[in-house]
PDB file of C-alpha atoms in Angstrom:
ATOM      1  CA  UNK A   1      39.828  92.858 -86.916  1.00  0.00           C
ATOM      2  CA  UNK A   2      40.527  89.576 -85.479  1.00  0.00           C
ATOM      3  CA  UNK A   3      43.590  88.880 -87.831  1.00  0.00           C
ATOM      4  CA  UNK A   4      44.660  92.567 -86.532  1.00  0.00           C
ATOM      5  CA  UNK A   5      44.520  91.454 -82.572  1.00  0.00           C
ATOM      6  CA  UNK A   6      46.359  88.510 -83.485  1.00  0.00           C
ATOM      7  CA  UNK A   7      49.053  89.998 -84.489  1.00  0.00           C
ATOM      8  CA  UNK A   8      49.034  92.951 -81.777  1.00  0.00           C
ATOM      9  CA  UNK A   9      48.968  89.961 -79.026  1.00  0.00           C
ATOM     10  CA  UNK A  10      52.410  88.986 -79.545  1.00  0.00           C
ATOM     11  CA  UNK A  11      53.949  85.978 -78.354  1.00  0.00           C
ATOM     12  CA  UNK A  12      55.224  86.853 -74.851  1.00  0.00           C
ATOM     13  CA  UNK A  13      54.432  85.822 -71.388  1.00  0.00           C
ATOM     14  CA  UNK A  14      51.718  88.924 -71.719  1.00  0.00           C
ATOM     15  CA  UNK A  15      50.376  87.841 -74.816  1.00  0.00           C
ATOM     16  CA  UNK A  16      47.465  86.196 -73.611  1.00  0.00           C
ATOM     17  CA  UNK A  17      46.468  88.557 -70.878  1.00  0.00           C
ATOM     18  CA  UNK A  18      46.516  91.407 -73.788  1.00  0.00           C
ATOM     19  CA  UNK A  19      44.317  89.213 -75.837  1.00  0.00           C
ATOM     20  CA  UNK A  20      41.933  89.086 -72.880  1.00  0.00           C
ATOM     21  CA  UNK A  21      41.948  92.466 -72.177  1.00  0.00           C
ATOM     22  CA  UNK A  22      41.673  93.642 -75.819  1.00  0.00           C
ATOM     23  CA  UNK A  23      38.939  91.018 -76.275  1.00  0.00           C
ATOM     24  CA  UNK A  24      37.155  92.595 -73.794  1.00  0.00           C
ATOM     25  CA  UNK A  25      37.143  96.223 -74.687  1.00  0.00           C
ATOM     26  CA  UNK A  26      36.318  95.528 -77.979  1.00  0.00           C
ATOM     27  CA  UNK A  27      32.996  93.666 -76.333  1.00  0.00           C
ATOM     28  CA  UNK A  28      32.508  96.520 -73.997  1.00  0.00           C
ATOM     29  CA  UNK A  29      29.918  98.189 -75.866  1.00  0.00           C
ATOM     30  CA  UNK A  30      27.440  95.891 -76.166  1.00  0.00           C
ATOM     31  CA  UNK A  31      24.819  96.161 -73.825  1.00  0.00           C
ATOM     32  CA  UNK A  32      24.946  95.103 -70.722  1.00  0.00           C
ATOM     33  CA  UNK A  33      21.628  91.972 -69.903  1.00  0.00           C
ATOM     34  CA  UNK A  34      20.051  93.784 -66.408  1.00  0.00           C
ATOM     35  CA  UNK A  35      17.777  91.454 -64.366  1.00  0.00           C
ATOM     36  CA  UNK A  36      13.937  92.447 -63.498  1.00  0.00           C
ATOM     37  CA  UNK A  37      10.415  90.925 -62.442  1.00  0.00           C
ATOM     38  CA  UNK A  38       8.393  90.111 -65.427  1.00  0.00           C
ATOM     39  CA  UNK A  39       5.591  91.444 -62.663  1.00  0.00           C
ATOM     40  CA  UNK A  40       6.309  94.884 -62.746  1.00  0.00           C
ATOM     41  CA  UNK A  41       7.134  94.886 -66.270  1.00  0.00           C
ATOM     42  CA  UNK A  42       4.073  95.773 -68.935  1.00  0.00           C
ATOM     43  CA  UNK A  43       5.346  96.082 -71.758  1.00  0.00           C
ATOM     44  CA  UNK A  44       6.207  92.570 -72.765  1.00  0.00           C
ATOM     45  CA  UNK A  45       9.070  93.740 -76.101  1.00  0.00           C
ATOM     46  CA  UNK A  46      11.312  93.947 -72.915  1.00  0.00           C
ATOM     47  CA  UNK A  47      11.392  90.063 -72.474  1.00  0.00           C
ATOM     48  CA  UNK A  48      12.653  90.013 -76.158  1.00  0.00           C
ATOM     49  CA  UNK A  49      16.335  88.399 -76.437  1.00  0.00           C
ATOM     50  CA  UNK A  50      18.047  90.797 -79.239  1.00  0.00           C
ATOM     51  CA  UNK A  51      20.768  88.842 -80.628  1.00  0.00           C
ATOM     52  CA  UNK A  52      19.146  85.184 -80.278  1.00  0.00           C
ATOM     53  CA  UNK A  53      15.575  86.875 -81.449  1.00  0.00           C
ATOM     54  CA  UNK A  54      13.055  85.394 -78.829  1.00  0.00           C
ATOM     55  CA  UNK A  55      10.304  86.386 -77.329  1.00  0.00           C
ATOM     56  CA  UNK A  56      11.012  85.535 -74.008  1.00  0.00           C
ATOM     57  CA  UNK A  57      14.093  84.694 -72.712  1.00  0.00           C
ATOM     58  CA  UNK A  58      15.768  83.913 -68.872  1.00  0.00           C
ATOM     59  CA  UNK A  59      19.320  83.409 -68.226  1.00  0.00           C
ATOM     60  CA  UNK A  60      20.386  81.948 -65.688  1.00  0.00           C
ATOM     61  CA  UNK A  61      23.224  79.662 -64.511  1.00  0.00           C
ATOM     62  CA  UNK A  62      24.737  77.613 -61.826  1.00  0.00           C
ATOM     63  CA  UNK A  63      22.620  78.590 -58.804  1.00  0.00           C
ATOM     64  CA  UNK A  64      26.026  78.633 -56.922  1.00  0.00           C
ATOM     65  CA  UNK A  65      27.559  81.547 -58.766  1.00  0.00           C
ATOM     66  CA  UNK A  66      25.103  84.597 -58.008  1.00  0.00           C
ATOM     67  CA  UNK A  67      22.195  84.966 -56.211  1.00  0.00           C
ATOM     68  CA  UNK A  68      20.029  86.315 -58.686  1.00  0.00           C
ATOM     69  CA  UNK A  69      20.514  82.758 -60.357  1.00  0.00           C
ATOM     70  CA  UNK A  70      19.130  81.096 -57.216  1.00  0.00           C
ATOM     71  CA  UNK A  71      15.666  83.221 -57.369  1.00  0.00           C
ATOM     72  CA  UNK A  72      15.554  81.990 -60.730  1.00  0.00           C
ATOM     73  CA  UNK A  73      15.726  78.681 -59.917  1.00  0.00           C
ATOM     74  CA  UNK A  74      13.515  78.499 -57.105  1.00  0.00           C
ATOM     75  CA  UNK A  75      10.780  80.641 -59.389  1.00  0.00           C
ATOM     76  CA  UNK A  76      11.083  78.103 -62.130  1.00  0.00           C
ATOM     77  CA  UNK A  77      11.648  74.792 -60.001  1.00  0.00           C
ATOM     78  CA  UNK A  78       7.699  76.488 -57.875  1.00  0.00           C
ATOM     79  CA  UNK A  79       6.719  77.327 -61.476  1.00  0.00           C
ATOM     80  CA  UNK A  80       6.963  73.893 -62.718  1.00  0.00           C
ATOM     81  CA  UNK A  81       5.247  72.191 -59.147  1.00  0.00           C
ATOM     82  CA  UNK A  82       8.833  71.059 -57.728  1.00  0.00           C
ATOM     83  CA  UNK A  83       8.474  73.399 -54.618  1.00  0.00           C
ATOM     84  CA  UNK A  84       6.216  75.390 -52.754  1.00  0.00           C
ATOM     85  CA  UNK A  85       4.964  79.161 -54.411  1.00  0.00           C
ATOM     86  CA  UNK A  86       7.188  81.350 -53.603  1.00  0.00           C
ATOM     87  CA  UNK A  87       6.260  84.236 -51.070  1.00  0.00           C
ATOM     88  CA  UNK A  88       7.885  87.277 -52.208  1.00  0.00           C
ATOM     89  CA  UNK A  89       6.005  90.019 -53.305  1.00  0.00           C
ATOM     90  CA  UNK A  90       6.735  91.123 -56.789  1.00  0.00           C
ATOM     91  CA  UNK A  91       8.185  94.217 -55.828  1.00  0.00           C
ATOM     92  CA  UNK A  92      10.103  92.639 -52.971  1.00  0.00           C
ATOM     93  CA  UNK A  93      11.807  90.232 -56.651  1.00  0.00           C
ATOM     94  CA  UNK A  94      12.288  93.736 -58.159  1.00  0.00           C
ATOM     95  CA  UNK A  95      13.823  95.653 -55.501  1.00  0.00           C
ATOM     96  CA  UNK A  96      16.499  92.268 -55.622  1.00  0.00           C
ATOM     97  CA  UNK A  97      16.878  92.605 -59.029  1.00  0.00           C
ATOM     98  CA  UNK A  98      18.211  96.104 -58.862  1.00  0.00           C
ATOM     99  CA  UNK A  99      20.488  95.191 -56.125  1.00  0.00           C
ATOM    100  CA  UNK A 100      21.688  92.667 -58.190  1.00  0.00           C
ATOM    101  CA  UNK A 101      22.038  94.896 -61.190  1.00  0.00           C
ATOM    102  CA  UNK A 102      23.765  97.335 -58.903  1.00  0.00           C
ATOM    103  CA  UNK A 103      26.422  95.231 -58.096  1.00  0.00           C
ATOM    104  CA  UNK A 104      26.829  93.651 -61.611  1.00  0.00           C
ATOM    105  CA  UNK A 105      27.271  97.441 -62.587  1.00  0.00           C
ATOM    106  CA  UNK A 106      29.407  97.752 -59.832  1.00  0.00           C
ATOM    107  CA  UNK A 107      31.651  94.840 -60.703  1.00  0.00           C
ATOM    108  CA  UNK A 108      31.771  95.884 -64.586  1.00  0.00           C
ATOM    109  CA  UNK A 109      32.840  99.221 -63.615  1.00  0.00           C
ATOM    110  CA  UNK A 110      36.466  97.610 -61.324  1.00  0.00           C
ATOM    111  CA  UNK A 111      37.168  94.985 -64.359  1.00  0.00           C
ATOM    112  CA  UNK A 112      36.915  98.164 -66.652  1.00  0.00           C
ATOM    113  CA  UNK A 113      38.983 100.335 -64.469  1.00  0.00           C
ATOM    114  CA  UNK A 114      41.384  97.103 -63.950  1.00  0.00           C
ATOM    115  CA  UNK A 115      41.383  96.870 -67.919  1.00  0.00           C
ATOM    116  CA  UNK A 116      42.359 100.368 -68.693  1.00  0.00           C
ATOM    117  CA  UNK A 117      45.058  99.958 -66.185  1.00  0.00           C
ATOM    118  CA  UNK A 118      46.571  97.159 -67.924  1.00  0.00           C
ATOM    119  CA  UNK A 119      45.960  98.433 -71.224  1.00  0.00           C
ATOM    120  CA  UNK A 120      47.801 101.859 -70.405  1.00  0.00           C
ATOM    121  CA  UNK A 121      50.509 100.005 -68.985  1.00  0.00           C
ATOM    122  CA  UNK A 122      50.892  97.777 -72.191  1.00  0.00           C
ATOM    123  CA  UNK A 123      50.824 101.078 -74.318  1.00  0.00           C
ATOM    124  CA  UNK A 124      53.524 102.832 -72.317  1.00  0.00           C
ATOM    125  CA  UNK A 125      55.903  99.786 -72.588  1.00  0.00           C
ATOM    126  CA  UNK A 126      55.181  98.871 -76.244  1.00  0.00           C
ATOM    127  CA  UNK A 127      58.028  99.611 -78.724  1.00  0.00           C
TER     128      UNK A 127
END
C-alpha cells in the first residue's frame, strides 16, 4: 500500500499535500479516542487502550492545546497532592467531556469535508 501512495504522490508542488490527504483517509477509519469521567463509567474494559493493550490509559498533551488537556492536568497534578481537590462534580467533568467530544467530532467532520474537497479536485485534474 505504502509503495502504491508513493508512487500516486508524484513529485509536484502538490505532491506532499496529496500524501497528507491520502494519508489521512486511509487512517480515517480507525476509531476515533472520545474523552469521559472514569466516575460515571462502570464498566472498567472501557479504560482499556486497544492498540497499546493497557488497562488504563489517559492521553493527554500540552495543556495549551485543548481544554480537555487542562482538566487532565489539574485532575492528575490534585491527584498526585500538587494542588488543591478539585471541585467539580463528576457529572459536571462528564457533561465537559461531551462538549469536548462534540467539538472534536465537529472539527473531524470540516478536515473530512476539506479532504474530500481536495481529493475530488486532485481526481478531476489527474491525467
Amino acid at each position: 500500500l505504502q509503495k502504491s501512495l508513493s508512487e500516486t504522490f508524484g513529485a509536484d508542488k502538490y505532491s506532499r499535500a496529496r500524501k497528507e490527504v491520502l494519508t489521512y483517509m486511509f487512517s480515517r477509519p480507525m476509531q476515533m479516542a472520545l474523552y469521559f469521567c472514569t466516575g460515571v463509567l462502570h464498566d472498567e474494559s472501557l479504560f482499556h487502550h486497544y492498540a497499546l493493550n493497557v488497562p488504563f490509559y489517559t492521553h493527554f498533551t500540552s495543556p495549551i492545546r485543548r481544554y480537555a488537556d487542562i482538566v487532565v492536568h489539574r485532575l492528575l497534578s490534585a491527584s498526585l497532592g500538587a494542588r488543591s481537590p478539585i471541585t467539580m462534580e463528576k457529572e459536571a467533568i462528564q457533561k465537559q467531556a461531551d462538549h469536548c467530544n462534540d467539538r472534536k467530532m465537529a472539527s473531524k467532520r470540516v478536515q473530512e469535508l476539506s479532504a474530500d474537497l481536495f481529493f475530488s479536485v486532485f481526481v478531476r485534474v489527474r491525467p
